């Protein structure tokens, strides 16, 4: 069986359980290969070459073990890592990426066995030079002022910039001036130091460099004192930045902010066509074409949001795009169906962020895929369906159909109108007849505001976390609705929405409140972080990417992830157990927004 084809659905719930507690595990090739397939292949691919379903959405791509280009080592530049280097990355993970820490999920024997298996995948000779030893006894004599001079004179400034945040380099890549290589790291945040942020770790990274990148090893370029001084300088910068991190209102440039927000948003999920196996259809990212069926309201199609002028948003102005994101307005004066384009949750997005995303959308390369206009339900169909929902005879659902319903042929596409000529009168409240602010206020989806802590820094951190939870938007999946006629949001982030994931599983969205028995109250920060960024639950089970779009959220900065976790901790506890995961017979993806959670 080809695992890449079987698990391309971004992580079907494997149900394989943890191997880490098995004392009988032995270091055989067969066991190590099985362990790799269960825990690693969904990101790194069957062959270990980094070519997997998950890589599609990740800005930082999974490592290619076949190439043997390990970045984080204690060996000289260009050399293979030591066994301990590989094991350290497995144990501790790599901050700022989807690579989680496995130290609490795998035994020491399993980690050792897995490291040996990874070495065997490499086509590069695995011999290595002796590991360097950082001169820790000399760190006390470091000169920060001299380190700043070394940072400038040695060329670090050319990539990481005057402010050490790498912004100039990343903007150049966004604009296409630099097309190859890895973007420069933001060195002002210790969370971005993937091999560790201690003086010893920084010294080692500067000395050895990052294999496979332009970050050469400086061990033979700079003196020992030079490296000690520049290491101390970098640490002093991130230490100082941390003191005001959550109070700092400075913004990144419009280009970088938009690129970042688009990468952590769920736009790609709905605006990219799915194949039968759950993966994205190649060449159609952001080109729309997914059919969404509401039995009560009709058929809708996700729009082409690439910059194509004939079938996408190439002719939309920045202001028009911004208003579509925040208010659900279309250029022709119509309104977007709030349950397929969730502008209800983007309404509170800052204008500058909505504008930044609009600019990012305008930079997506054009793809021709003409999308048909929506088909509103007729009066009788809408009445019958809503009556059945009202009396509990059927659930209120959205069905997401596989395959592309757009037209790829430009000649055929000329016959398809840009917008529907029929107003969607059947939707409650009527689209376009009630102002967006009134709809948002009546919906009841507003997130609880955290209580003041007495610390400006913590209050600012919680505020950022709340904002990120709002715009990603977690509420869309984790807050069920109440009411059969006029419905509104239920208990915030308490989960319980039923999701049928094609013909694989039927599951229920998780309870994110602070309840210790059924929510996140008993989870550690590391466990929550791992679920958000790597799709791994507390027990080590892998989550389906549509149930939890972790491949997208892995693009979030560690600081933003930390702020989200801090905010989730403040949510009032709600006891709500979820029904067991069961098989699904649906050929498509179905969401039922009612609360299916089990209470005491």
PDB file of N, CA, C and O in Angstrom, residues 119-175:
ATOM      1  N   UNK A 119      18.933   8.009   9.203  1.00  0.00           N
ATOM      2  CA  UNK A 119      20.284   7.999   8.620  1.00  0.00           C
ATOM      3  C   UNK A 119      20.335   7.089   7.396  1.00  0.00           C
ATOM      4  O   UNK A 119      20.987   7.410   6.401  1.00  0.00           O
ATOM      5  N   UNK A 120      19.631   5.969   7.482  1.00  0.00           N
ATOM      6  CA  UNK A 120      19.637   5.009   6.386  1.00  0.00           C
ATOM      7  C   UNK A 120      18.944   5.503   5.136  1.00  0.00           C
ATOM      8  O   UNK A 120      19.143   4.954   4.043  1.00  0.00           O
ATOM      9  N   UNK A 121      18.110   6.537   5.261  1.00  0.00           N
ATOM     10  CA  UNK A 121      17.415   7.088   4.091  1.00  0.00           C
ATOM     11  C   UNK A 121      18.317   8.003   3.259  1.00  0.00           C
ATOM     12  O   UNK A 121      18.019   8.294   2.106  1.00  0.00           O
ATOM     13  N   UNK A 122      19.406   8.470   3.859  1.00  0.00           N
ATOM     14  CA  UNK A 122      20.245   9.468   3.208  1.00  0.00           C
ATOM     15  C   UNK A 122      21.095   8.877   2.086  1.00  0.00           C
ATOM     16  O   UNK A 122      21.671   7.792   2.222  1.00  0.00           O
ATOM     17  N   UNK A 123      21.171   9.603   0.982  1.00  0.00           N
ATOM     18  CA  UNK A 123      22.063   9.243  -0.120  1.00  0.00           C
ATOM     19  C   UNK A 123      23.440   9.865   0.067  1.00  0.00           C
ATOM     20  O   UNK A 123      24.360   9.606  -0.690  1.00  0.00           O
ATOM     21  N   UNK A 124      23.541  10.727   1.082  1.00  0.00           N
ATOM     22  CA  UNK A 124      24.801  11.389   1.385  1.00  0.00           C
ATOM     23  C   UNK A 124      25.583  10.530   2.376  1.00  0.00           C
ATOM     24  O   UNK A 124      24.998   9.927   3.275  1.00  0.00           O
ATOM     25  N   UNK A 125      26.906  10.453   2.233  1.00  0.00           N
ATOM     26  CA  UNK A 125      27.698   9.695   3.212  1.00  0.00           C
ATOM     27  C   UNK A 125      27.413  10.175   4.628  1.00  0.00           C
ATOM     28  O   UNK A 125      27.346  11.380   4.883  1.00  0.00           O
ATOM     29  N   UNK A 126      27.222   9.238   5.531  1.00  0.00           N
ATOM     30  CA  UNK A 126      26.830   9.601   6.897  1.00  0.00           C
ATOM     31  C   UNK A 126      28.017   9.787   7.837  1.00  0.00           C
ATOM     32  O   UNK A 126      27.841   9.971   9.037  1.00  0.00           O
ATOM     33  N   UNK A 127      29.230   9.740   7.285  1.00  0.00           N
ATOM     34  CA  UNK A 127      30.396  10.025   8.110  1.00  0.00           C
ATOM     35  C   UNK A 127      30.408  11.512   8.440  1.00  0.00           C
ATOM     36  O   UNK A 127      29.963  12.343   7.644  1.00  0.00           O
ATOM     37  N   UNK A 128      30.911  11.843   9.604  1.00  0.00           N
ATOM     38  CA  UNK A 128      30.893  13.244  10.003  1.00  0.00           C
ATOM     39  C   UNK A 128      32.157  13.591  10.784  1.00  0.00           C
ATOM     40  O   UNK A 128      32.859  12.719  11.293  1.00  0.00           O
ATOM     41  N   UNK A 129      32.420  14.874  10.829  1.00  0.00           N
ATOM     42  CA  UNK A 129      33.546  15.349  11.626  1.00  0.00           C
ATOM     43  C   UNK A 129      33.152  15.346  13.095  1.00  0.00           C
ATOM     44  O   UNK A 129      31.978  15.194  13.436  1.00  0.00           O
ATOM     45  N   UNK A 130      34.103  15.527  13.952  1.00  0.00           N
ATOM     46  CA  UNK A 130      33.819  15.547  15.386  1.00  0.00           C
ATOM     47  C   UNK A 130      32.902  16.714  15.718  1.00  0.00           C
ATOM     48  O   UNK A 130      32.990  17.787  15.125  1.00  0.00           O
ATOM     49  N   UNK A 131      32.020  16.506  16.687  1.00  0.00           N
ATOM     50  CA  UNK A 131      31.111  17.574  17.107  1.00  0.00           C
ATOM     51  C   UNK A 131      31.898  18.670  17.808  1.00  0.00           C
ATOM     52  O   UNK A 131      32.849  18.408  18.547  1.00  0.00           O
ATOM     53  N   UNK A 132      31.505  19.909  17.552  1.00  0.00           N
ATOM     54  CA  UNK A 132      32.179  21.014  18.226  1.00  0.00           C
ATOM     55  C   UNK A 132      31.657  21.122  19.658  1.00  0.00           C
ATOM     56  O   UNK A 132      30.538  20.686  19.965  1.00  0.00           O
ATOM     57  N   UNK A 133      32.449  21.700  20.492  1.00  0.00           N
ATOM     58  CA  UNK A 133      32.055  21.933  21.880  1.00  0.00           C
ATOM     59  C   UNK A 133      32.116  23.426  22.132  1.00  0.00           C
ATOM     60  O   UNK A 133      33.179  24.049  21.989  1.00  0.00           O
ATOM     61  N   UNK A 134      30.989  24.014  22.465  1.00  0.00           N
ATOM     62  CA  UNK A 134      30.950  25.458  22.709  1.00  0.00           C
ATOM     63  C   UNK A 134      31.781  25.808  23.943  1.00  0.00           C
ATOM     64  O   UNK A 134      31.675  25.127  24.971  1.00  0.00           O
ATOM     65  N   UNK A 135      32.581  26.864  23.858  1.00  0.00           N
ATOM     66  CA  UNK A 135      33.446  27.260  24.988  1.00  0.00           C
ATOM     67  C   UNK A 135      32.657  28.022  26.053  1.00  0.00           C
ATOM     68  O   UNK A 135      32.828  29.230  26.251  1.00  0.00           O
ATOM     69  N   UNK A 136      31.785  27.332  26.742  1.00  0.00           N
ATOM     70  CA  UNK A 136      30.871  27.974  27.686  1.00  0.00           C
ATOM     71  C   UNK A 136      31.597  28.737  28.795  1.00  0.00           C
ATOM     72  O   UNK A 136      31.071  29.724  29.311  1.00  0.00           O
ATOM     73  N   UNK A 137      32.802  28.297  29.155  1.00  0.00           N
ATOM     74  CA  UNK A 137      33.538  28.954  30.227  1.00  0.00           C
ATOM     75  C   UNK A 137      33.979  30.361  29.843  1.00  0.00           C
ATOM     76  O   UNK A 137      34.338  31.171  30.717  1.00  0.00           O
ATOM     77  N   UNK A 138      33.936  30.682  28.556  1.00  0.00           N
ATOM     78  CA  UNK A 138      34.372  31.997  28.088  1.00  0.00           C
ATOM     79  C   UNK A 138      33.202  32.952  27.825  1.00  0.00           C
ATOM     80  O   UNK A 138      33.418  34.113  27.487  1.00  0.00           O
ATOM     81  N   UNK A 139      31.970  32.465  27.964  1.00  0.00           N
ATOM     82  CA  UNK A 139      30.804  33.297  27.650  1.00  0.00           C
ATOM     83  C   UNK A 139      30.704  34.517  28.563  1.00  0.00           C
ATOM     84  O   UNK A 139      30.182  35.559  28.168  1.00  0.00           O
ATOM     85  N   UNK A 140      31.208  34.393  29.772  1.00  0.00           N
ATOM     86  CA  UNK A 140      31.109  35.508  30.719  1.00  0.00           C
ATOM     87  C   UNK A 140      31.920  36.717  30.251  1.00  0.00           C
ATOM     88  O   UNK A 140      31.671  37.855  30.680  1.00  0.00           O
ATOM     89  N   UNK A 141      32.873  36.488  29.368  1.00  0.00           N
ATOM     90  CA  UNK A 141      33.724  37.573  28.877  1.00  0.00           C
ATOM     91  C   UNK A 141      33.217  38.176  27.567  1.00  0.00           C
ATOM     92  O   UNK A 141      33.919  38.979  26.941  1.00  0.00           O
ATOM     93  N   UNK A 142      32.015  37.781  27.150  1.00  0.00           N
ATOM     94  CA  UNK A 142      31.475  38.276  25.876  1.00  0.00           C
ATOM     95  C   UNK A 142      31.298  39.785  25.893  1.00  0.00           C
ATOM     96  O   UNK A 142      30.924  40.371  26.918  1.00  0.00           O
ATOM     97  N   UNK A 143      31.538  40.415  24.748  1.00  0.00           N
ATOM     98  CA  UNK A 143      31.393  41.861  24.597  1.00  0.00           C
ATOM     99  C   UNK A 143      30.276  42.130  23.588  1.00  0.00           C
ATOM    100  O   UNK A 143      30.450  41.898  22.383  1.00  0.00           O
ATOM    101  N   UNK A 144      29.144  42.601  24.084  1.00  0.00           N
ATOM    102  CA  UNK A 144      27.973  42.799  23.224  1.00  0.00           C
ATOM    103  C   UNK A 144      28.221  43.860  22.155  1.00  0.00           C
ATOM    104  O   UNK A 144      27.821  43.704  20.996  1.00  0.00           O
ATOM    105  N   UNK A 145      28.896  44.943  22.527  1.00  0.00           N
ATOM    106  CA  UNK A 145      29.191  46.011  21.570  1.00  0.00           C
ATOM    107  C   UNK A 145      30.051  45.486  20.432  1.00  0.00           C
ATOM    108  O   UNK A 145      29.823  45.810  19.252  1.00  0.00           O
ATOM    109  N   UNK A 146      31.053  44.674  20.754  1.00  0.00           N
ATOM    110  CA  UNK A 146      31.889  44.080  19.712  1.00  0.00           C
ATOM    111  C   UNK A 146      31.072  43.110  18.865  1.00  0.00           C
ATOM    112  O   UNK A 146      31.277  42.992  17.650  1.00  0.00           O
ATOM    113  N   UNK A 147      30.152  42.409  19.520  1.00  0.00           N
ATOM    114  CA  UNK A 147      29.300  41.478  18.786  1.00  0.00           C
ATOM    115  C   UNK A 147      28.457  42.179  17.739  1.00  0.00           C
ATOM    116  O   UNK A 147      28.254  41.660  16.633  1.00  0.00           O
ATOM    117  N   UNK A 148      27.962  43.362  18.054  1.00  0.00           N
ATOM    118  CA  UNK A 148      27.186  44.139  17.090  1.00  0.00           C
ATOM    119  C   UNK A 148      28.047  44.508  15.884  1.00  0.00           C
ATOM    120  O   UNK A 148      27.580  44.464  14.732  1.00  0.00           O
ATOM    121  N   UNK A 149      29.310  44.862  16.135  1.00  0.00           N
ATOM    122  CA  UNK A 149      30.227  45.199  15.041  1.00  0.00           C
ATOM    123  C   UNK A 149      30.489  43.977  14.161  1.00  0.00           C
ATOM    124  O   UNK A 149      30.537  44.074  12.931  1.00  0.00           O
ATOM    125  N   UNK A 150      30.656  42.815  14.799  1.00  0.00           N
ATOM    126  CA  UNK A 150      30.882  41.581  14.040  1.00  0.00           C
ATOM    127  C   UNK A 150      29.649  41.247  13.197  1.00  0.00           C
ATOM    128  O   UNK A 150      29.761  40.832  12.038  1.00  0.00           O
ATOM    129  N   UNK A 151      28.459  41.417  13.776  1.00  0.00           N
ATOM    130  CA  UNK A 151      27.194  41.168  13.061  1.00  0.00           C
ATOM    131  C   UNK A 151      27.157  41.967  11.762  1.00  0.00           C
ATOM    132  O   UNK A 151      26.763  41.458  10.705  1.00  0.00           O
ATOM    133  N   UNK A 152      27.588  43.210  11.814  1.00  0.00           N
ATOM    134  CA  UNK A 152      27.564  44.072  10.638  1.00  0.00           C
ATOM    135  C   UNK A 152      28.694  43.747   9.672  1.00  0.00           C
ATOM    136  O   UNK A 152      28.484  43.629   8.462  1.00  0.00           O
ATOM    137  N   UNK A 153      29.896  43.569  10.212  1.00  0.00           N
ATOM    138  CA  UNK A 153      31.068  43.389   9.354  1.00  0.00           C
ATOM    139  C   UNK A 153      31.105  42.031   8.670  1.00  0.00           C
ATOM    140  O   UNK A 153      31.625  41.903   7.546  1.00  0.00           O
ATOM    141  N   UNK A 154      30.548  40.998   9.304  1.00  0.00           N
ATOM    142  CA  UNK A 154      30.634  39.639   8.752  1.00  0.00           C
ATOM    143  C   UNK A 154      29.552  39.351   7.730  1.00  0.00           C
ATOM    144  O   UNK A 154      29.546  38.280   7.111  1.00  0.00           O
ATOM    145  N   UNK A 155      28.599  40.284   7.543  1.00  0.00           N
ATOM    146  CA  UNK A 155      27.570  40.099   6.523  1.00  0.00           C
ATOM    147  C   UNK A 155      26.236  39.601   7.024  1.00  0.00           C
ATOM    148  O   UNK A 155      25.296  39.446   6.234  1.00  0.00           O
ATOM    149  N   UNK A 156      26.113  39.349   8.349  1.00  0.00           N
ATOM    150  CA  UNK A 156      24.812  38.903   8.883  1.00  0.00           C
ATOM    151  C   UNK A 156      23.725  39.914   8.543  1.00  0.00           C
ATOM    152  O   UNK A 156      22.574  39.553   8.266  1.00  0.00           O
ATOM    153  N   UNK A 157      24.111  41.174   8.567  1.00  0.00           N
ATOM    154  CA  UNK A 157      23.159  42.268   8.343  1.00  0.00           C
ATOM    155  C   UNK A 157      22.550  42.224   6.944  1.00  0.00           C
ATOM    156  O   UNK A 157      21.443  42.726   6.717  1.00  0.00           O
ATOM    157  N   UNK A 158      23.251  41.600   6.002  1.00  0.00           N
ATOM    158  CA  UNK A 158      22.768  41.566   4.612  1.00  0.00           C
ATOM    159  C   UNK A 158      21.486  40.750   4.472  1.00  0.00           C
ATOM    160  O   UNK A 158      20.666  41.027   3.591  1.00  0.00           O
ATOM    161  N   UNK A 159      21.315  39.750   5.331  1.00  0.00           N
ATOM    162  CA  UNK A 159      20.095  38.939   5.281  1.00  0.00           C
ATOM    163  C   UNK A 159      19.128  39.281   6.409  1.00  0.00           C
ATOM    164  O   UNK A 159      17.932  39.440   6.184  1.00  0.00           O
ATOM    165  N   UNK A 160      19.648  39.384   7.611  1.00  0.00           N
ATOM    166  CA  UNK A 160      18.788  39.581   8.776  1.00  0.00           C
ATOM    167  C   UNK A 160      18.461  41.038   9.040  1.00  0.00           C
ATOM    168  O   UNK A 160      17.588  41.329   9.867  1.00  0.00           O
ATOM    169  N   UNK A 161      19.135  41.954   8.358  1.00  0.00           N
ATOM    170  CA  UNK A 161      18.764  43.360   8.399  1.00  0.00           C
ATOM    171  C   UNK A 161      19.277  44.127   9.600  1.00  0.00           C
ATOM    172  O   UNK A 161      19.814  43.564  10.557  1.00  0.00           O
ATOM    173  N   UNK A 162      19.075  45.430   9.533  1.00  0.00           N
ATOM    174  CA  UNK A 162      19.520  46.329  10.589  1.00  0.00           C
ATOM    175  C   UNK A 162      18.828  46.001  11.909  1.00  0.00           C
ATOM    176  O   UNK A 162      19.433  46.054  12.980  1.00  0.00           O
ATOM    177  N   UNK A 163      17.546  45.647  11.826  1.00  0.00           N
ATOM    178  CA  UNK A 163      16.767  45.374  13.036  1.00  0.00           C
ATOM    179  C   UNK A 163      16.783  43.908  13.446  1.00  0.00           C
ATOM    180  O   UNK A 163      16.087  43.523  14.388  1.00  0.00           O
ATOM    181  N   UNK A 164      17.532  43.100  12.727  1.00  0.00           N
ATOM    182  CA  UNK A 164      17.686  41.664  13.013  1.00  0.00           C
ATOM    183  C   UNK A 164      16.409  40.855  12.802  1.00  0.00           C
ATOM    184  O   UNK A 164      16.341  39.693  13.191  1.00  0.00           O
ATOM    185  N   UNK A 165      15.400  41.437  12.207  1.00  0.00           N
ATOM    186  CA  UNK A 165      14.131  40.722  12.040  1.00  0.00           C
ATOM    187  C   UNK A 165      13.976  40.074  10.668  1.00  0.00           C
ATOM    188  O   UNK A 165      12.955  39.429  10.400  1.00  0.00           O
ATOM    189  N   UNK A 166      14.956  40.250   9.789  1.00  0.00           N
ATOM    190  CA  UNK A 166      14.921  39.599   8.481  1.00  0.00           C
ATOM    191  C   UNK A 166      13.852  40.105   7.540  1.00  0.00           C
ATOM    192  O   UNK A 166      13.597  39.504   6.496  1.00  0.00           O
ATOM    193  N   UNK A 167      13.226  41.209   7.903  1.00  0.00           N
ATOM    194  CA  UNK A 167      12.067  41.662   7.138  1.00  0.00           C
ATOM    195  C   UNK A 167      12.429  42.061   5.707  1.00  0.00           C
ATOM    196  O   UNK A 167      11.703  41.725   4.769  1.00  0.00           O
ATOM    197  N   UNK A 168      13.568  42.726   5.535  1.00  0.00           N
ATOM    198  CA  UNK A 168      13.951  43.149   4.182  1.00  0.00           C
ATOM    199  C   UNK A 168      14.107  41.956   3.248  1.00  0.00           C
ATOM    200  O   UNK A 168      13.670  41.975   2.099  1.00  0.00           O
ATOM    201  N   UNK A 169      14.720  40.885   3.769  1.00  0.00           N
ATOM    202  CA  UNK A 169      14.922  39.683   2.966  1.00  0.00           C
ATOM    203  C   UNK A 169      13.595  39.047   2.585  1.00  0.00           C
ATOM    204  O   UNK A 169      13.382  38.647   1.437  1.00  0.00           O
ATOM    205  N   UNK A 170      12.671  38.963   3.548  1.00  0.00           N
ATOM    206  CA  UNK A 170      11.384  38.315   3.266  1.00  0.00           C
ATOM    207  C   UNK A 170      10.551  39.132   2.300  1.00  0.00           C
ATOM    208  O   UNK A 170       9.844  38.582   1.443  1.00  0.00           O
ATOM    209  N   UNK A 171      10.614  40.451   2.415  1.00  0.00           N
ATOM    210  CA  UNK A 171       9.882  41.303   1.474  1.00  0.00           C
ATOM    211  C   UNK A 171      10.436  41.132   0.074  1.00  0.00           C
ATOM    212  O   UNK A 171       9.687  41.065  -0.912  1.00  0.00           O
ATOM    213  N   UNK A 172      11.758  41.039  -0.035  1.00  0.00           N
ATOM    214  CA  UNK A 172      12.378  40.837  -1.351  1.00  0.00           C
ATOM    215  C   UNK A 172      11.901  39.530  -1.977  1.00  0.00           C
ATOM    216  O   UNK A 172      11.671  39.452  -3.193  1.00  0.00           O
ATOM    217  N   UNK A 173      11.703  38.503  -1.167  1.00  0.00           N
ATOM    218  CA  UNK A 173      11.223  37.221  -1.688  1.00  0.00           C
ATOM    219  C   UNK A 173       9.758  37.311  -2.116  1.00  0.00           C
ATOM    220  O   UNK A 173       9.359  36.735  -3.127  1.00  0.00           O
ATOM    221  N   UNK A 174       8.957  38.033  -1.337  1.00  0.00           N
ATOM    222  CA  UNK A 174       7.551  38.210  -1.694  1.00  0.00           C
ATOM    223  C   UNK A 174       7.425  38.928  -3.040  1.00  0.00           C
ATOM    224  O   UNK A 174       6.585  38.591  -3.875  1.00  0.00           O
ATOM    225  N   UNK A 175       8.286  39.908  -3.259  1.00  0.00           N
ATOM    226  CA  UNK A 175       8.245  40.686  -4.501  1.00  0.00           C
ATOM    227  C   UNK A 175       8.938  39.976  -5.658  1.00  0.00           C
ATOM    228  O   UNK A 175       8.941  40.478  -6.783  1.00  0.00           O
TER     229      UNK A 175
END
